[in-house]
Short mmCIF file of C-alpha atoms and ligand atoms in Angstrom, two decimals:
data_model
loop_
_atom_site.label_atom_id
_atom_site.label_comp_id
_atom_site.label_asym_id
_atom_site.label_seq_id
_atom_site.Cartn_x
_atom_site.Cartn_y
_atom_site.Cartn_z
CA MET A 1 4.03 5.35 -32.21
CA ALA A 2 0.53 5.95 -33.48
CA SER A 3 -0.18 9.55 -34.15
CA HIS A 4 -3.70 10.22 -33.01
CA LEU A 5 -5.90 9.68 -30.09
CA ILE A 6 -8.87 7.57 -30.74
CA ALA A 7 -12.54 8.42 -30.81
CA PRO A 8 -14.56 7.55 -27.71
CA HIS A 9 -16.37 4.77 -29.51
CA GLY A 10 -14.86 2.92 -32.41
CA GLY A 11 -11.30 3.82 -33.34
CA ASN A 12 -8.50 1.43 -32.66
CA LEU A 13 -6.82 0.93 -29.37
CA VAL A 14 -3.12 0.27 -29.54
CA ASP A 15 -2.55 -2.72 -27.33
CA CYS A 16 0.85 -4.35 -27.08
CA PHE A 17 0.14 -8.05 -26.91
CA ALA A 18 2.03 -10.38 -29.18
CA GLY A 19 -0.11 -12.93 -31.04
CA SER A 20 -0.24 -16.35 -29.42
CA GLU A 21 2.43 -17.94 -31.62
CA ARG A 22 4.77 -15.03 -31.16
CA ALA A 23 4.08 -15.06 -27.41
CA GLU A 24 5.12 -18.73 -27.29
CA GLU A 25 8.28 -17.89 -29.20
CA LEU A 26 9.08 -15.00 -26.83
CA LYS A 27 8.48 -17.22 -23.83
CA GLU A 28 10.97 -19.75 -25.17
CA LEU A 29 13.54 -17.12 -26.01
CA SER A 30 13.12 -15.32 -22.71
CA GLY A 31 15.60 -17.61 -20.97
CA GLN A 32 18.40 -16.22 -23.14
CA TRP A 33 17.76 -12.54 -22.43
CA PRO A 34 18.52 -10.48 -19.38
CA SER A 35 15.50 -9.75 -17.26
CA TRP A 36 14.18 -7.15 -14.88
CA ASN A 37 11.82 -7.75 -11.96
CA LEU A 38 9.29 -4.95 -12.16
CA THR A 39 8.24 -2.93 -9.13
CA SER A 40 4.53 -2.74 -8.28
CA ARG A 41 4.31 0.67 -9.88
CA GLN A 42 6.05 -0.49 -13.05
CA ILE A 43 3.71 -3.47 -13.27
CA CYS A 44 0.78 -1.04 -13.31
CA ASP A 45 2.39 1.01 -16.07
CA LEU A 46 3.11 -2.10 -18.07
CA GLU A 47 -0.40 -3.45 -17.59
CA LEU A 48 -1.92 -0.25 -18.97
CA LEU A 49 0.50 -0.28 -21.89
CA LEU A 50 -0.29 -3.90 -22.67
CA CYS A 51 -4.07 -3.53 -22.54
CA GLY A 52 -4.25 -0.27 -24.48
CA GLY A 53 -4.99 1.99 -21.48
CA PHE A 54 -2.02 4.16 -22.46
CA SER A 55 -2.85 3.98 -26.14
CA PRO A 56 -1.40 5.23 -28.49
CA LEU A 57 1.83 4.49 -26.64
CA SER A 58 3.22 1.13 -27.56
CA GLY A 59 6.12 1.15 -25.15
CA PHE A 60 8.20 3.16 -22.73
CA MET A 61 9.44 6.52 -23.96
CA THR A 62 12.83 7.17 -25.46
CA ARG A 63 14.89 10.16 -24.41
CA ALA A 64 13.68 12.17 -27.42
CA ASP A 65 10.00 11.52 -26.64
CA CYS A 66 10.59 12.15 -22.98
CA GLN A 67 12.29 15.48 -23.68
CA SER A 68 9.60 16.51 -26.10
CA VAL A 69 6.84 15.67 -23.60
CA LEU A 70 8.61 17.68 -20.92
CA THR A 71 8.98 20.77 -23.07
CA ASP A 72 5.87 20.67 -25.30
CA MET A 73 3.53 18.04 -23.85
CA LYS A 74 3.84 16.23 -27.13
CA LEU A 75 5.48 13.09 -28.38
CA GLN A 76 7.92 13.62 -31.19
CA ASP A 77 5.26 12.81 -33.76
CA GLY A 78 3.07 15.60 -32.39
CA THR A 79 0.66 13.45 -30.36
CA PHE A 80 -0.46 15.13 -27.15
CA TRP A 81 0.99 13.44 -24.05
CA PRO A 82 1.24 15.08 -20.64
CA VAL A 83 3.89 13.23 -18.61
CA PRO A 84 6.96 11.06 -19.25
CA LEU A 85 6.40 7.34 -19.11
CA THR A 86 9.71 5.57 -18.76
CA LEU A 87 11.03 2.35 -17.31
CA ASP A 88 13.35 3.43 -14.52
CA LEU A 89 16.24 1.24 -13.42
CA PRO A 90 19.14 1.62 -11.02
CA GLU A 91 22.22 2.82 -12.83
CA LYS A 92 23.98 -0.48 -12.20
CA ALA A 93 21.24 -2.47 -13.96
CA ALA A 94 20.89 0.03 -16.79
CA ARG A 95 24.60 0.18 -17.57
CA GLY A 96 24.71 -3.44 -18.65
CA LEU A 97 22.04 -2.86 -21.32
CA CYS A 98 22.17 -1.15 -24.66
CA ALA A 99 19.98 -0.16 -27.59
CA GLY A 100 19.15 -3.08 -29.83
CA GLY A 101 18.97 -5.50 -26.91
CA THR A 102 15.94 -7.22 -25.45
CA LEU A 103 14.95 -7.20 -21.80
CA VAL A 104 12.46 -9.62 -20.27
CA LEU A 105 10.02 -7.92 -17.89
CA ARG A 106 8.93 -10.07 -14.96
CA ASP A 107 6.14 -9.61 -12.43
CA LEU A 108 6.50 -9.93 -8.65
CA GLU A 109 6.43 -13.72 -8.89
CA GLY A 110 9.10 -13.71 -11.57
CA VAL A 111 6.74 -14.62 -14.42
CA ALA A 112 7.80 -13.20 -17.79
CA VAL A 113 4.90 -10.93 -18.79
CA ALA A 114 6.50 -8.96 -21.62
CA VAL A 115 9.71 -8.10 -23.39
CA LEU A 116 11.12 -4.66 -24.00
CA HIS A 117 12.92 -4.03 -27.28
CA ILE A 118 15.45 -1.53 -26.03
CA GLU A 119 15.71 1.56 -28.21
CA ASP A 120 17.37 3.87 -25.75
CA VAL A 121 19.20 3.77 -22.42
CA PHE A 122 19.42 7.23 -20.88
CA GLU A 123 19.44 9.43 -17.82
CA ARG A 124 16.06 11.06 -17.17
CA PRO A 125 16.43 14.72 -18.08
CA ASP A 126 14.02 15.91 -15.37
CA ALA A 127 15.12 13.72 -12.47
CA ALA A 128 18.02 13.64 -10.07
CA ALA A 129 21.34 12.49 -11.50
CA GLY A 130 21.62 8.74 -11.53
CA SER A 131 17.98 8.12 -12.56
CA TRP A 132 18.40 5.83 -15.48
CA CYS A 133 15.71 4.56 -17.76
CA LEU A 134 15.00 2.47 -20.79
CA GLY A 135 12.80 3.31 -23.73
CA GLY A 136 11.38 1.08 -26.41
CA ARG A 137 8.48 -0.94 -27.68
CA VAL A 138 7.01 -3.64 -25.45
CA GLU A 139 5.54 -6.93 -26.57
CA GLY A 140 3.21 -8.65 -24.14
CA ILE A 141 3.61 -12.36 -23.53
CA GLN A 142 0.63 -12.63 -21.22
CA PRO A 143 -1.66 -10.28 -19.29
CA VAL A 144 -0.65 -9.26 -15.78
CA GLN A 145 -2.34 -11.79 -13.53
CA HIS A 146 -4.85 -10.74 -10.87
CA TYR A 147 -6.87 -13.00 -8.62
CA ASP A 148 -8.91 -10.38 -6.81
CA PHE A 149 -12.25 -9.17 -8.20
CA THR A 150 -11.47 -10.55 -11.64
CA ASP A 151 -14.94 -9.73 -12.97
CA LEU A 152 -14.26 -6.05 -12.26
CA ARG A 153 -10.92 -5.96 -14.04
CA LEU A 154 -12.13 -5.04 -17.48
CA THR A 155 -9.72 -4.02 -20.22
CA PRO A 156 -10.38 -0.85 -22.24
CA ALA A 157 -11.77 -2.97 -25.09
CA GLU A 158 -14.07 -4.91 -22.75
CA THR A 159 -15.23 -1.70 -21.09
CA ARG A 160 -16.07 -0.08 -24.43
CA LYS A 161 -17.90 -3.21 -25.48
CA ARG A 162 -19.95 -3.02 -22.31
CA PHE A 163 -20.83 0.62 -23.03
CA GLU A 164 -21.77 -0.28 -26.58
CA ASP A 165 -23.97 -3.14 -25.38
CA SER A 166 -25.64 -0.79 -22.92
CA GLY A 167 -26.24 1.75 -25.69
CA TRP A 168 -24.27 4.44 -23.86
CA ARG A 169 -23.22 7.19 -26.25
CA ARG A 170 -21.70 9.30 -23.52
CA VAL A 171 -19.94 8.02 -20.47
CA VAL A 172 -18.66 9.97 -17.50
CA ALA A 173 -15.86 8.50 -15.41
CA PHE A 174 -15.78 8.89 -11.66
CA GLN A 175 -12.72 8.15 -9.57
CA PRO A 176 -13.99 7.75 -6.01
CA ARG A 177 -11.53 8.81 -3.36
CA GLY A 178 -12.78 6.49 -0.66
CA VAL A 179 -15.78 4.22 -0.33
CA MET A 180 -18.47 6.52 -1.81
CA TYR A 181 -20.83 8.29 0.51
CA ARG A 182 -24.46 9.08 -0.27
CA ALA A 183 -23.62 12.67 -1.27
CA GLU A 184 -21.12 11.55 -3.90
CA GLN A 185 -23.47 8.93 -5.22
CA GLU A 186 -26.32 11.44 -5.40
CA PHE A 187 -24.22 14.13 -7.03
CA THR A 188 -22.77 11.83 -9.66
CA ARG A 189 -26.21 10.32 -10.33
CA GLU A 190 -27.81 13.73 -10.93
CA ALA A 191 -24.89 15.00 -12.99
CA ALA A 192 -24.86 11.89 -15.17
CA LEU A 193 -28.62 12.14 -15.69
CA ALA A 194 -28.23 15.79 -16.73
CA LEU A 195 -25.50 14.81 -19.18
CA GLU A 196 -27.55 11.86 -20.39
CA ALA A 197 -24.47 9.78 -19.80
CA GLY A 198 -23.69 6.39 -18.32
CA LEU A 199 -21.35 6.29 -15.37
CA LEU A 200 -18.10 4.39 -15.07
CA ILE A 201 -17.03 4.12 -11.43
CA HIS A 202 -13.33 3.65 -11.93
CA PRO A 203 -11.19 3.62 -8.78
CA ALA A 204 -7.43 3.48 -9.34
CA VAL A 205 -6.39 0.47 -7.30
CA GLY A 206 -2.74 0.06 -8.25
CA LEU A 207 -1.36 -3.34 -7.33
CA PRO A 208 -2.76 -4.25 -3.92
CA GLU A 209 -0.72 -6.50 -1.66
CA ALA A 210 -2.11 -9.95 -0.99
CA GLY A 211 -3.35 -9.27 2.55
CA ASP A 212 -4.42 -5.66 2.02
CA ALA A 213 -7.79 -5.63 3.83
CA ASP A 214 -8.32 -1.97 2.99
CA HIS A 215 -8.41 -2.75 -0.72
CA TYR A 216 -10.98 -5.51 -0.36
CA THR A 217 -13.16 -3.47 1.96
CA ARG A 218 -13.07 -0.44 -0.30
CA VAL A 219 -14.06 -2.43 -3.37
CA ARG A 220 -16.86 -4.23 -1.50
CA CYS A 221 -18.21 -0.84 -0.36
CA LEU A 222 -18.09 0.45 -3.92
CA GLN A 223 -19.88 -2.67 -5.14
CA ALA A 224 -22.62 -1.96 -2.62
CA ALA A 225 -22.84 1.75 -3.53
CA VAL A 226 -22.99 1.07 -7.27
CA LYS A 227 -26.14 -0.99 -6.76
CA ARG A 228 -27.78 2.19 -5.48
CA TYR A 229 -27.80 3.82 -8.92
CA PRO A 230 -30.89 3.34 -11.07
CA ALA A 231 -30.69 0.07 -13.01
CA GLY A 232 -28.39 0.17 -16.01
CA MET A 233 -26.94 3.55 -15.18
CA ALA A 234 -23.56 2.77 -13.66
CA THR A 235 -20.84 0.17 -13.95
CA LEU A 236 -17.83 -0.49 -11.74
CA GLY A 237 -14.35 -1.31 -13.02
CA LEU A 238 -10.96 -1.44 -11.32
CA LEU A 239 -8.27 0.62 -12.97
CA PRO A 240 -4.72 -0.71 -12.57
CA LEU A 241 -3.31 2.79 -12.40
CA ALA A 242 -0.50 3.22 -9.85
CA GLU A 243 -1.42 5.44 -6.93
CA ALA A 244 1.38 7.84 -7.78
CA ARG A 245 -0.13 8.39 -11.23
CA ALA A 246 -3.77 8.73 -10.20
CA ALA A 247 -3.24 12.40 -9.35
CA GLU A 248 -1.96 13.22 -12.84
CA ALA A 249 -5.24 14.56 -14.17
CA LEU A 250 -4.32 14.78 -17.84
CA LEU A 251 -2.85 11.31 -17.96
CA ARG A 252 -5.96 10.05 -16.26
CA ALA A 253 -8.09 11.80 -18.89
CA ILE A 254 -6.25 9.97 -21.68
CA VAL A 255 -6.67 6.67 -19.88
CA GLN A 256 -10.40 7.28 -19.38
CA LYS A 257 -10.70 8.15 -23.04
CA ASN A 258 -9.14 4.85 -23.94
CA TYR A 259 -11.64 3.13 -21.70
CA GLY A 260 -14.37 4.76 -23.78
CA CYS A 261 -15.33 7.72 -21.60
CA SER A 262 -16.35 11.10 -23.00
CA HIS A 263 -16.42 12.99 -19.68
CA LEU A 264 -14.73 12.78 -16.36
CA PHE A 265 -15.53 14.11 -12.92
CA SER A 266 -12.79 16.20 -11.47
CA GLU A 267 -12.73 17.13 -7.83
CA GLU A 268 -10.50 20.11 -8.02
CA GLU A 269 -10.55 22.91 -10.49
CA HIS A 270 -8.11 21.54 -13.07
CA PRO A 271 -7.76 24.33 -15.63
CA SER A 272 -5.47 22.06 -17.63
CA LEU A 273 -8.28 19.53 -18.13
CA LYS A 274 -10.43 22.22 -19.74
CA LYS A 275 -7.54 23.67 -21.67
CA HIS A 276 -6.56 20.33 -23.13
CA GLN A 277 -10.06 19.03 -23.60
CA ASN A 278 -9.57 18.76 -27.34
CA ASP A 279 -6.23 17.03 -26.92
CA THR A 280 -7.54 14.41 -24.54
CA GLY A 281 -11.02 14.17 -26.04
CA VAL A 282 -12.50 14.14 -22.55
CA GLU A 283 -14.61 16.90 -21.07
CA PRO A 284 -14.19 17.59 -17.36
CA VAL A 285 -17.25 17.92 -15.13
CA ARG A 286 -16.73 19.55 -11.76
CA LEU A 287 -17.57 17.27 -8.88
CA GLU A 288 -18.90 19.30 -6.02
CA ARG A 289 -18.34 17.69 -2.71
CA ASP A 290 -19.74 18.89 0.56
CA GLU A 291 -16.68 19.42 2.66
CA GLN A 292 -18.10 17.83 5.75
CA ALA A 293 -15.78 17.20 8.61
CA LEU A 294 -16.00 13.54 7.77
CA PRO A 295 -13.37 10.93 7.18
CA SER A 296 -13.25 10.25 3.47
CA THR A 297 -10.14 8.24 2.77
CA ILE A 298 -9.85 4.69 4.06
CA GLU A 299 -7.10 5.83 6.44
CA GLN A 300 -9.36 8.44 8.00
CA ILE A 301 -12.31 6.05 8.19
CA LYS A 302 -10.17 3.47 9.95
CA GLU A 303 -9.04 6.00 12.55
CA HIS A 304 -12.60 7.31 13.02
CA LEU A 305 -14.17 3.88 13.55
CA GLY A 306 -11.19 2.64 15.55
CA ARG A 307 -11.89 5.35 18.11
CA GLY A 308 -15.40 3.98 18.49
CA ARG A 309 -17.10 6.78 16.56
CA GLU A 310 -19.93 6.15 14.13
CA ILE A 311 -20.61 7.00 10.54
CA PRO A 312 -24.11 8.50 10.62
CA PRO A 313 -26.65 6.71 8.37
CA ARG A 314 -27.56 9.97 6.64
CA LEU A 315 -24.02 10.06 5.22
CA ALA A 316 -23.50 6.53 3.99
CA PHE A 317 -25.66 3.66 2.80
CA PRO A 318 -26.36 1.10 5.52
CA GLU A 319 -24.64 -1.70 3.59
CA VAL A 320 -21.50 0.46 3.25
CA ILE A 321 -21.54 1.21 6.97
CA ARG A 322 -21.96 -2.49 7.75
CA GLU A 323 -19.02 -3.37 5.55
CA LEU A 324 -16.79 -0.74 7.16
CA GLU A 325 -17.76 -1.65 10.69
CA ARG A 326 -17.02 -5.29 9.98
CA THR A 327 -13.47 -4.58 8.78
CA TYR A 328 -12.69 -1.74 11.17
CA PRO A 329 -13.97 -2.67 14.62
CA PRO A 330 -13.38 -0.22 17.47
CA ARG A 331 -10.00 -0.54 19.13
CA SER A 332 -11.52 -2.42 22.03
CA ARG A 333 -12.10 -5.29 19.59
CA GLN A 334 -8.83 -4.97 17.67
CA GLY A 335 -5.70 -6.97 18.26
CA PHE A 336 -2.55 -5.24 19.46
CA THR A 337 1.14 -5.75 20.18
CA VAL A 338 3.01 -4.57 23.23
CA PHE A 339 6.67 -4.46 22.31
CA PHE A 340 9.14 -4.11 25.20
CA THR A 341 12.68 -3.00 24.47
CA GLY A 342 15.55 -2.33 26.85
CA LEU A 343 18.92 -3.44 28.19
CA PRO A 344 19.47 -6.98 29.47
CA SER A 345 18.07 -7.34 33.01
CA ALA A 346 16.08 -4.12 32.60
CA GLY A 347 12.92 -6.03 33.50
CA LYS A 348 11.31 -6.76 30.13
CA SER A 349 10.53 -10.45 30.74
CA THR A 350 9.35 -9.87 34.27
CA ILE A 351 6.90 -7.13 33.29
CA ALA A 352 5.84 -9.06 30.18
CA ASN A 353 4.93 -12.05 32.34
CA VAL A 354 2.90 -9.95 34.76
CA LEU A 355 1.18 -8.24 31.84
CA LEU A 356 0.42 -11.63 30.32
CA VAL A 357 -1.26 -12.74 33.53
CA ASN A 358 -3.21 -9.47 33.84
CA LEU A 359 -4.47 -9.69 30.27
CA MET A 360 -5.39 -13.35 30.69
CA GLU A 361 -7.36 -12.40 33.78
CA ILE A 362 -9.27 -9.79 31.78
CA GLY A 363 -9.66 -12.58 29.25
CA PHE A 364 -11.10 -10.73 26.28
CA LEU A 365 -8.55 -11.67 23.61
CA PRO A 366 -6.06 -14.54 23.24
CA VAL A 367 -2.55 -13.55 24.35
CA THR A 368 0.83 -14.80 23.08
CA LEU A 369 4.12 -14.03 24.78
CA LEU A 370 7.13 -13.77 22.48
CA ASP A 371 9.82 -13.44 25.11
CA GLY A 372 13.42 -12.85 24.02
CA ASP A 373 14.73 -16.19 25.28
CA ILE A 374 11.73 -18.19 24.07
CA VAL A 375 12.03 -16.72 20.58
CA ARG A 376 15.74 -17.40 20.43
CA ARG A 377 15.00 -21.03 21.29
CA HIS A 378 12.07 -21.64 18.95
CA LEU A 379 12.23 -19.15 16.07
CA SER A 380 15.84 -18.07 15.83
CA SER A 381 17.98 -20.85 17.28
CA GLU A 382 20.51 -20.60 14.47
CA LEU A 383 21.10 -16.87 14.91
CA GLY A 384 23.92 -15.19 16.78
CA PHE A 385 24.31 -11.66 18.09
CA SER A 386 25.80 -9.76 15.15
CA ARG A 387 23.81 -6.70 14.11
CA GLU A 388 22.54 -8.57 11.07
CA HIS A 389 21.36 -11.53 13.11
CA ARG A 390 19.82 -9.34 15.81
CA ASP A 391 17.83 -7.52 13.11
CA ILE A 392 16.67 -10.79 11.52
CA ASN A 393 15.55 -11.99 14.95
CA ILE A 394 13.51 -8.82 15.55
CA ARG A 395 11.96 -8.99 12.07
CA ARG A 396 10.82 -12.55 12.77
CA ILE A 397 9.27 -11.48 16.06
CA GLY A 398 7.63 -8.54 14.25
CA PHE A 399 6.21 -10.81 11.59
CA VAL A 400 4.69 -13.24 14.07
CA ALA A 401 3.32 -10.37 16.16
CA SER A 402 1.79 -8.73 13.09
CA GLU A 403 -0.01 -11.95 12.15
CA ILE A 404 -1.33 -12.31 15.70
CA THR A 405 -2.42 -8.66 15.76
CA LYS A 406 -4.05 -8.81 12.34
CA ASN A 407 -6.09 -11.79 13.41
CA GLY A 408 -7.36 -10.03 16.51
CA GLY A 409 -5.01 -11.36 19.20
CA ILE A 410 -2.57 -9.80 21.63
CA ALA A 411 1.19 -10.27 21.18
CA ILE A 412 3.60 -9.34 23.94
CA CYS A 413 7.22 -9.17 22.76
CA ALA A 414 10.19 -8.77 25.07
CA PRO A 415 13.47 -8.85 23.11
CA ILE A 416 16.34 -6.43 23.71
CA ALA A 417 15.79 -4.92 20.21
CA PRO A 418 18.73 -2.52 20.49
CA TYR A 419 18.45 -0.94 17.03
CA ALA A 420 16.00 1.86 16.22
CA SER A 421 15.66 1.17 12.49
CA VAL A 422 14.38 -2.38 12.85
CA ARG A 423 12.07 -1.37 15.71
CA LYS A 424 10.62 1.18 13.29
CA GLU A 425 10.19 -1.53 10.65
CA VAL A 426 8.27 -3.62 13.16
CA ARG A 427 6.00 -0.71 14.04
CA GLU A 428 5.27 -0.16 10.35
CA MET A 429 4.53 -3.85 9.92
CA ILE A 430 2.03 -3.94 12.78
CA ALA A 431 0.44 -0.48 13.17
CA PRO A 432 -1.75 -0.68 10.02
CA ARG A 433 -3.23 -3.94 11.29
CA GLY A 434 -4.08 -3.02 14.87
CA GLY A 435 -2.46 -1.47 17.89
CA PHE A 436 1.28 -1.13 18.46
CA VAL A 437 2.71 0.07 21.76
CA LEU A 438 6.47 0.44 22.12
CA VAL A 439 7.48 0.28 25.78
CA HIS A 440 11.01 1.33 26.65
CA VAL A 441 12.02 -0.39 29.86
CA ALA A 442 14.40 2.40 30.79
CA THR A 443 16.16 1.00 33.84
CA PRO A 444 19.60 2.62 34.33
CA ILE A 445 22.45 0.37 33.27
CA SER A 446 24.03 0.45 36.73
CA ILE A 447 20.89 -1.18 38.16
CA CYS A 448 20.66 -3.70 35.32
CA GLU A 449 24.27 -4.62 35.96
CA ASP A 450 23.68 -4.96 39.70
CA ARG A 451 20.73 -7.27 39.02
CA ASP A 452 22.69 -9.28 36.45
CA ARG A 453 20.16 -12.10 36.64
CA LYS A 454 22.11 -14.51 34.51
CA GLY A 455 25.61 -13.35 35.38
CA LEU A 456 26.12 -12.19 31.82
CA TYR A 457 27.16 -8.60 32.58
CA ALA A 458 30.01 -9.98 34.66
CA LYS A 459 31.09 -12.26 31.82
CA ALA A 460 30.84 -9.35 29.36
CA ARG A 461 32.99 -7.15 31.61
CA LYS A 462 35.63 -9.85 31.64
CA GLY A 463 35.40 -10.14 27.85
CA ILE A 464 34.19 -13.74 28.03
CA ILE A 465 31.05 -12.71 26.15
CA LYS A 466 31.63 -10.46 23.18
CA LYS A 467 29.08 -8.00 21.79
CA TYR A 468 26.99 -7.70 24.92
CA THR A 469 24.37 -4.95 24.69
CA GLY A 470 25.15 -2.05 27.00
CA ILE A 471 28.76 -3.14 27.55
CA SER A 472 30.38 -3.99 24.24
CA ASP A 473 27.46 -3.50 21.83
CA PRO A 474 25.23 -0.43 21.38
CA TYR A 475 21.70 0.13 22.65
CA GLU A 476 19.92 2.91 20.76
CA THR A 477 17.53 4.60 23.18
CA PRO A 478 14.08 4.86 21.55
CA GLU A 479 12.88 8.34 20.68
CA ASP A 480 9.49 7.03 19.60
CA ALA A 481 8.52 5.04 22.70
CA ASP A 482 4.82 5.22 23.55
CA LEU A 483 5.70 4.53 27.15
CA SER A 484 8.93 4.66 29.11
CA ILE A 485 9.23 2.79 32.42
CA ASP A 486 12.11 2.97 34.85
CA THR A 487 11.78 -0.10 37.01
CA SER A 488 14.22 1.00 39.71
CA ALA A 489 11.57 2.41 42.03
CA LEU A 490 8.55 0.34 41.03
CA THR A 491 7.32 -3.19 41.53
CA PRO A 492 6.74 -5.38 38.46
CA LYS A 493 2.99 -5.21 39.15
CA GLU A 494 3.10 -1.40 39.10
CA CYS A 495 5.03 -1.46 35.83
CA ALA A 496 2.47 -3.76 34.19
CA GLY A 497 -0.26 -1.49 35.56
CA LYS A 498 1.23 1.44 33.67
CA VAL A 499 1.00 -0.51 30.43
CA ILE A 500 -2.61 -1.49 31.09
CA LEU A 501 -3.48 2.13 31.83
CA HIS A 502 -1.92 3.22 28.55
CA LEU A 503 -3.89 0.55 26.66
CA GLU A 504 -7.10 1.78 28.32
CA LYS A 505 -6.38 5.38 27.42
CA GLN A 506 -5.77 4.39 23.81
CA GLY A 507 -9.04 2.47 23.73
CA TYR A 508 -7.55 -1.03 23.26
CA ILE A 509 -8.91 -2.17 26.59
CA GLU A 510 -12.29 -0.90 27.65
CA GLU A 511 -11.95 1.02 30.87
CA GLY A 512 -13.13 -0.89 33.85
CA ARG A 513 -12.16 -4.25 32.36
CA SER A 514 -8.84 -4.43 34.13
P1 ADP B 601 15.13 -8.63 30.89
O1 ADP B 601 14.02 -9.46 30.35
O2 ADP B 601 14.98 -7.18 30.57
O3 ADP B 601 16.50 -9.14 30.57
P2 ADP B 601 14.41 -9.74 33.42
O4 ADP B 601 12.96 -9.43 33.54
O5 ADP B 601 14.79 -11.12 32.98
O6 ADP B 601 15.05 -8.64 32.48
O7 ADP B 601 15.15 -9.43 34.76
C1 ADP B 601 14.85 -8.31 35.52
C2 ADP B 601 15.21 -8.53 36.97
O8 ADP B 601 14.91 -7.34 37.70
C3 ADP B 601 14.41 -9.63 37.63
O9 ADP B 601 15.23 -10.33 38.53
C4 ADP B 601 13.33 -8.87 38.39
O10 ADP B 601 12.88 -9.57 39.55
C5 ADP B 601 14.05 -7.61 38.78
N1 ADP B 601 13.16 -6.47 39.02
C6 ADP B 601 13.14 -5.68 40.09
N2 ADP B 601 12.20 -4.72 40.00
C7 ADP B 601 11.60 -4.90 38.82
C8 ADP B 601 10.54 -4.23 38.14
N3 ADP B 601 9.92 -3.16 38.66
N4 ADP B 601 10.20 -4.69 36.94
C9 ADP B 601 10.83 -5.72 36.38
N5 ADP B 601 11.83 -6.39 36.95
C10 ADP B 601 12.23 -6.00 38.19
#
């Protein structure tokens, strides 16, 4: 590996791309080698290796380098490096590989982006037993493909070129935490002017999922905020650094150096940044942030706006506020899912149907009913009642409900959904995209059995039906229900009323609309 860090301007970046002929050759050979489908985080690591962002590294670390970094913060050749950078694999996958071999590295779509010339297969010295990794040089076949904001995805070389063209001799990097409020913009503007430096706004964006609205909103807000700097003072680039790595200040300093920066804003007091300033070649500048009781991360902003609160214009630029309000409407304009769970004959379908009618009467959002029986007929007709099939059925319902919710509609689901883990999966699928209300229809089994609408309890008791929930198959009582309704002493209308009341309290239905 190369032995020195490079100067902010000039100096060679170590990128890992093979020349075009060699890349063609590797592509052809790749069918013969074993391959590994990279995780999102590994794709980010690989992307930075390939483009020179992790220069002077030219691959993943071997055990010796890893050990040396852990004890001395140095690669074996003496180059400063703060944290291990390895390619981690499950033991089973690692055991089949050995030094001298070649491994094809594939992205999420299975495209071969690089090969790894394996130099070492080892257990990570600092991690739990069973954490295996590979070390060795990588050769890039093609850049990691992005389709979002491609004009902002500059490589280190392109970024340096831009600085050079702008005549920037000093550049300070700023990693915004959220969408950039006025105070941050003003502080960074003044500090950069005092330093006589250009500004690189460089959010670490990792590898966003295709439908990740938060990512798109955040970048659009940053695009708007960057225009507020004096002309020619600031530039915006997206850094493919995995979220988990963005907090590693020294690693970040090296990356920023490779992107041509001489300074970097640091939010917290990072004594190590100052201490290792000569090693990284980047000088830290303290970013002072007014600790207002204001939401600053996207998560907090979402919650704040969802509850119908405002972001005051003195805190954010109007175009940023507009952007945020567009993506994060108050809950009364967001879609939501009401997910009923409970034993057969507990009353799920009956309440769901009354709720459907009530919501249609209010008439503010389109409503879809995904009743247990309807779903089994239309979405899951080939499935049976094994645990595996029940879980697949619930996942399908969850997927459809999440699409409806995301697009601003109401989904009412009424399956039995006996297992807690898959109910949790469904909540996680839906909650980031709108409302999710889990209603446990907690009618005692004796009453459900007495009702026995379809005569199925009786058949289950006689053993004619196997695996019947409540009789011969488990029902895991929810511990995370937002609402629990025992129907034994209530009318269906009263039960639906309880759900409506809950939705009003949570802000999904404006009070007075029901
Ligand atoms: P599930 O969908 O949970 O299998 P159903 O809604 O199909 O249950 O059946 C529930 C039965 O209980 C229906 O016959 C319904 O009329 C009756 N019932 C009595 N009181 C209620 C109530 N408060 N809520 C819902 N159903 C009730």
